[in-house]
Coordinates of C-alpha atoms in Angstrom, one line a residue:
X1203 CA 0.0 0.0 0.0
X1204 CA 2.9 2.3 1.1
X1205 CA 4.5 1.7 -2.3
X1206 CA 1.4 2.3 -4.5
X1207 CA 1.0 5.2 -2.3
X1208 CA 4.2 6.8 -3.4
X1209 CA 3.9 5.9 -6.8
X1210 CA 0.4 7.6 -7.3
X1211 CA 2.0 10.8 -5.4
X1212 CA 4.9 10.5 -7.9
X1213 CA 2.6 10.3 -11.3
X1214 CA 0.9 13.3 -9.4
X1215 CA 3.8 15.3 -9.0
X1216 CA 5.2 14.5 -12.5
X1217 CA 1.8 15.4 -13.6
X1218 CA 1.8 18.8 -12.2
X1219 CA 5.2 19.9 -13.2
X1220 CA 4.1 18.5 -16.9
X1221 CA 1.2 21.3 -17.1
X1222 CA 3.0 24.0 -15.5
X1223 CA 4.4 24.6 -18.9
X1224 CA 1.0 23.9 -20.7
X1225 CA -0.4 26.2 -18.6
X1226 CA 2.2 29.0 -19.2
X1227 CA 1.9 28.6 -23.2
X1228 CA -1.9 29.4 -22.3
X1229 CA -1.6 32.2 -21.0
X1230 CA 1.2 33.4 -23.3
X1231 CA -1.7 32.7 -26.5
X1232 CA -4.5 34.0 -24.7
X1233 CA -3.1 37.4 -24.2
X1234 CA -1.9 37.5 -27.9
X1235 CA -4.9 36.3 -28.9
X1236 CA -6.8 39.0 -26.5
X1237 CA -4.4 42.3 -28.2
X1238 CA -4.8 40.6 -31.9
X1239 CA -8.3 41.0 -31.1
X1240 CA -8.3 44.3 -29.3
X1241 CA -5.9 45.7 -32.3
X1242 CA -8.8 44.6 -35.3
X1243 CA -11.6 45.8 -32.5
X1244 CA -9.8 49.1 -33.1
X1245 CA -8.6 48.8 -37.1
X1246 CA -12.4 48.2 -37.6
X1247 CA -13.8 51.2 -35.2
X1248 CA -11.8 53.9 -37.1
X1249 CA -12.9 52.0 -40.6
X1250 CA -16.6 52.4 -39.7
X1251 CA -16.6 55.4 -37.7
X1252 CA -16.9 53.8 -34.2
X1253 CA -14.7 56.3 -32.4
X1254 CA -15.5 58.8 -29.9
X1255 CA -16.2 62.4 -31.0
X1256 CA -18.0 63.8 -28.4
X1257 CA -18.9 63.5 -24.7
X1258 CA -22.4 65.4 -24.1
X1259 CA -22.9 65.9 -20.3
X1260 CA -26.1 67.8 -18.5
X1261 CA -26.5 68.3 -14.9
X1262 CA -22.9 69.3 -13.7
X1263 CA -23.3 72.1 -11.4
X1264 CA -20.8 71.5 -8.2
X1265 CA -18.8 68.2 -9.7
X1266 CA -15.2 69.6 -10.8
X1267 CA -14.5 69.4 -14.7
X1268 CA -10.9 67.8 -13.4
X1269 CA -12.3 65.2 -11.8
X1270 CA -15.2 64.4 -14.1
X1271 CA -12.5 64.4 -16.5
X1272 CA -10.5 61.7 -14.4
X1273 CA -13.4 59.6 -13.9
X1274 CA -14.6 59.2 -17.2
X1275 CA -11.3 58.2 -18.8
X1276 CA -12.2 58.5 -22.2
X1277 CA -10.8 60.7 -25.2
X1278 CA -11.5 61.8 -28.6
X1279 CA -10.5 58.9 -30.7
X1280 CA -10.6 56.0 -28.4
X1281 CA -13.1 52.8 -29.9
X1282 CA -16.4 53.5 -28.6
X1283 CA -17.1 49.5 -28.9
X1284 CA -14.2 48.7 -26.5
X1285 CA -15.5 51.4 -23.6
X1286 CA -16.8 49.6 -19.9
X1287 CA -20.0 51.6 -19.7
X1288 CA -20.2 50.0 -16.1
X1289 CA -16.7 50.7 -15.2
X1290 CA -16.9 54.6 -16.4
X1291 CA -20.2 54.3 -14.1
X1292 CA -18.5 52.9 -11.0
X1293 CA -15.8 55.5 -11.4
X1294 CA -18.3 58.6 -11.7
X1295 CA -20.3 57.2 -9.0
X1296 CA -17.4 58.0 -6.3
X1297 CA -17.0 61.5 -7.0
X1298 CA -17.7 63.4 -4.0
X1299 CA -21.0 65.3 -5.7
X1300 CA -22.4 62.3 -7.6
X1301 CA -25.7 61.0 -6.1
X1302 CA -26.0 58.8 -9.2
X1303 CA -25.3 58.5 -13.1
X1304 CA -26.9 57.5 -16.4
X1305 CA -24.4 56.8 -19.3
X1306 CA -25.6 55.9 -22.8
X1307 CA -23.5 55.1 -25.7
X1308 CA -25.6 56.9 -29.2
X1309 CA -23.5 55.1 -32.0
X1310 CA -21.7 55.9 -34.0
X1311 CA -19.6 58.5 -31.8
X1312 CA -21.3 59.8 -28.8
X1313 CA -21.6 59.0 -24.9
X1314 CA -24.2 61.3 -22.7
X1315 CA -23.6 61.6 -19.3
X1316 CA -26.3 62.5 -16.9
X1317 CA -25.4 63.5 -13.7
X1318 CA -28.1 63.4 -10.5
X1319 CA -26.0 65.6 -7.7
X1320 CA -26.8 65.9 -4.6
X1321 CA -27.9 69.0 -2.8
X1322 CA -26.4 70.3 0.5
X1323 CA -28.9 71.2 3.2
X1324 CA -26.9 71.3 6.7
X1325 CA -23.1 71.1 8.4
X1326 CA -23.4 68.5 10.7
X1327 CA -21.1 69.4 13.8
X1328 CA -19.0 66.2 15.1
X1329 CA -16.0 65.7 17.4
X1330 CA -15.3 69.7 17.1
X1331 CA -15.4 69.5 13.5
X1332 CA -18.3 70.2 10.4
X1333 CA -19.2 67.9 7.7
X1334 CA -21.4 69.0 4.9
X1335 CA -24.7 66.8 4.8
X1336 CA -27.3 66.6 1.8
X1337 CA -30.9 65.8 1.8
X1338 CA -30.4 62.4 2.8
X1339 CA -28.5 63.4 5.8
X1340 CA -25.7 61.7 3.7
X1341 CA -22.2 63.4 4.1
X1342 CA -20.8 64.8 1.2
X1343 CA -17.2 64.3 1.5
X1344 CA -13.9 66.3 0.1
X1345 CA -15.8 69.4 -0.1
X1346 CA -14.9 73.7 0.8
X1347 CA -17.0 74.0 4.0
X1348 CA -16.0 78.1 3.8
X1349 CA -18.4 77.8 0.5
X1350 CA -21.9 76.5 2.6
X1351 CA -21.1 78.8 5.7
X1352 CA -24.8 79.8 5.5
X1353 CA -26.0 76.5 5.7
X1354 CA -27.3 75.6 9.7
X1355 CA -25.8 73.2 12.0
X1356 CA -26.9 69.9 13.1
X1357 CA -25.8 68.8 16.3
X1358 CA -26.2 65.0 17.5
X1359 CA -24.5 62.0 17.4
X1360 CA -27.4 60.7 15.4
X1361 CA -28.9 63.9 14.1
X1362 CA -27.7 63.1 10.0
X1363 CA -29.4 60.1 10.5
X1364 CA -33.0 61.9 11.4
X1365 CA -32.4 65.0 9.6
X1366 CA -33.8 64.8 6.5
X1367 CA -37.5 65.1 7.9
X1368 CA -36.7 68.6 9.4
X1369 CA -34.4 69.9 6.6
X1370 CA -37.0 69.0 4.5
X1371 CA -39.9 70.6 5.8
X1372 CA -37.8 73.9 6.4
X1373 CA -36.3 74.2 3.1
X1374 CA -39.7 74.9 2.3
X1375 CA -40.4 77.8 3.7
X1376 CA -36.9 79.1 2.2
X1377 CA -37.4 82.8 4.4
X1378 CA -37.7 81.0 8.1
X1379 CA -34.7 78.6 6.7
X1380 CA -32.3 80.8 6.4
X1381 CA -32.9 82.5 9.7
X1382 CA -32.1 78.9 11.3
X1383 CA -28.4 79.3 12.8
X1384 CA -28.3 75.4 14.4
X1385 CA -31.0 72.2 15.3
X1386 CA -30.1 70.0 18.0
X1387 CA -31.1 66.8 18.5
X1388 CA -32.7 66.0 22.2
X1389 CA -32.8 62.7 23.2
X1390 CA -33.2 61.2 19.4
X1391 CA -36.5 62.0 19.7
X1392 CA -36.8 65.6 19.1
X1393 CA -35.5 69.0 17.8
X1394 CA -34.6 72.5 19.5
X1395 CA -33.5 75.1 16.9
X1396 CA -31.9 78.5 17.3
X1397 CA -32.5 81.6 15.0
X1398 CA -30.7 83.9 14.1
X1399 CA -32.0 86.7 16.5
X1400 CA -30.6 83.8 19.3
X1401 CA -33.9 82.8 20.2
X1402 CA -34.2 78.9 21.0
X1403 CA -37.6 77.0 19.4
X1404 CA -38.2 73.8 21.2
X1405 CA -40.0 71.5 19.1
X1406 CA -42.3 68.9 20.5
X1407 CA -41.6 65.3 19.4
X1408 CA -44.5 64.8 17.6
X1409 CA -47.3 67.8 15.2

């Protein structure tokens, strides 16, 4: 038993050092095969037209042109066939501004790019320091704080998390909202805020 043992491990070993080589070649024909085919993707893009020659893009109003720029990765030229519409999505997605995307390819040389931003309603004040918040009570990072200094103040460990109830219903009345200076969170359960003119409103929890 010990012997067959051995001899199956050796036909094993023998077996794997055989298709280490094999397996090498593969790899070495595969990604030939993969740029031959990514070279004639291209050969027949620029035959037929298939290249980009524009990028349209609507709804860019805080996202920088740099970075939009960086994200999208594309230029004039490149095969419109050989672009990751879902990579280019992933990419956009991150940027600090981007609430979400729609990318459409209109052959034979455009891309659209629709951008759905998001809109800052409140600094959130935590550990000493302010983070801008949207809607959502979302914090919209990598951003100039100096720019939203007119924005009011949450305070609360959980207070982004609530937020978006109050923000709401005070953005619309736009004249009383900007006469908020802060809203703090009591208790999770309810909101005092303080106007301009320093006087305090204590909200009930509930109507």
């Amino acid at each position: 038993k010990m012997k067959r043992k051995k001899i199956l491990l050796s036909l094993v070993l023998l077996g794997s050092i055989s298709v280490v080589p094999v397996v090498y070649k593969y790899k070495y024909l595969e990604s030939q095969l993969r740029s031959k085919l990514i070279e004639v993707s291209d050969d027949i893009s620029k035959a037929t037209g298939l290249v980009v020659g524009e990028v349209i893009v609507e709804g860019r109003s805080k996202t920088g042109k740099s970075d939009l720029l960086r994200a999208l990765k594309v230029s004039e030229g490149d095969n419109i066939l050989a672009i990751s519409m879902k990579k280019m999505k992933d990419r956009i997605n991150k940027l600090p501004w981007v609430k979400s995307a729609r990318i459409e390819r209109h052959f034979p040389d455009k891309i659209s790019l629709t951008l759905f931003e998001r809109t800052p309603m409140a600094r959130w004040q935590t550990n000493r320091k302010l983070k801008l918040i949207d809607e959502h009570g979302d914090i919209i990072p990598r951003v100039d704080l100096a720019k939203f200094s007119n924005l009011p103040i949450i305070i609360g460990k959980n207070a982004p998390k609530v937020a978006s109830q109050i923000l709401e219903t005070l953005s619309n009345e736009p004249h009383l909202f900007k006469r908020v200076k802060s809203l703090t969170l009591v208790s999770d359960r309810r909101w005092d805020v303080q106007l301009d003119n320093q006087i305090n409103v204590h909200l009930p929890e509930k109507n």
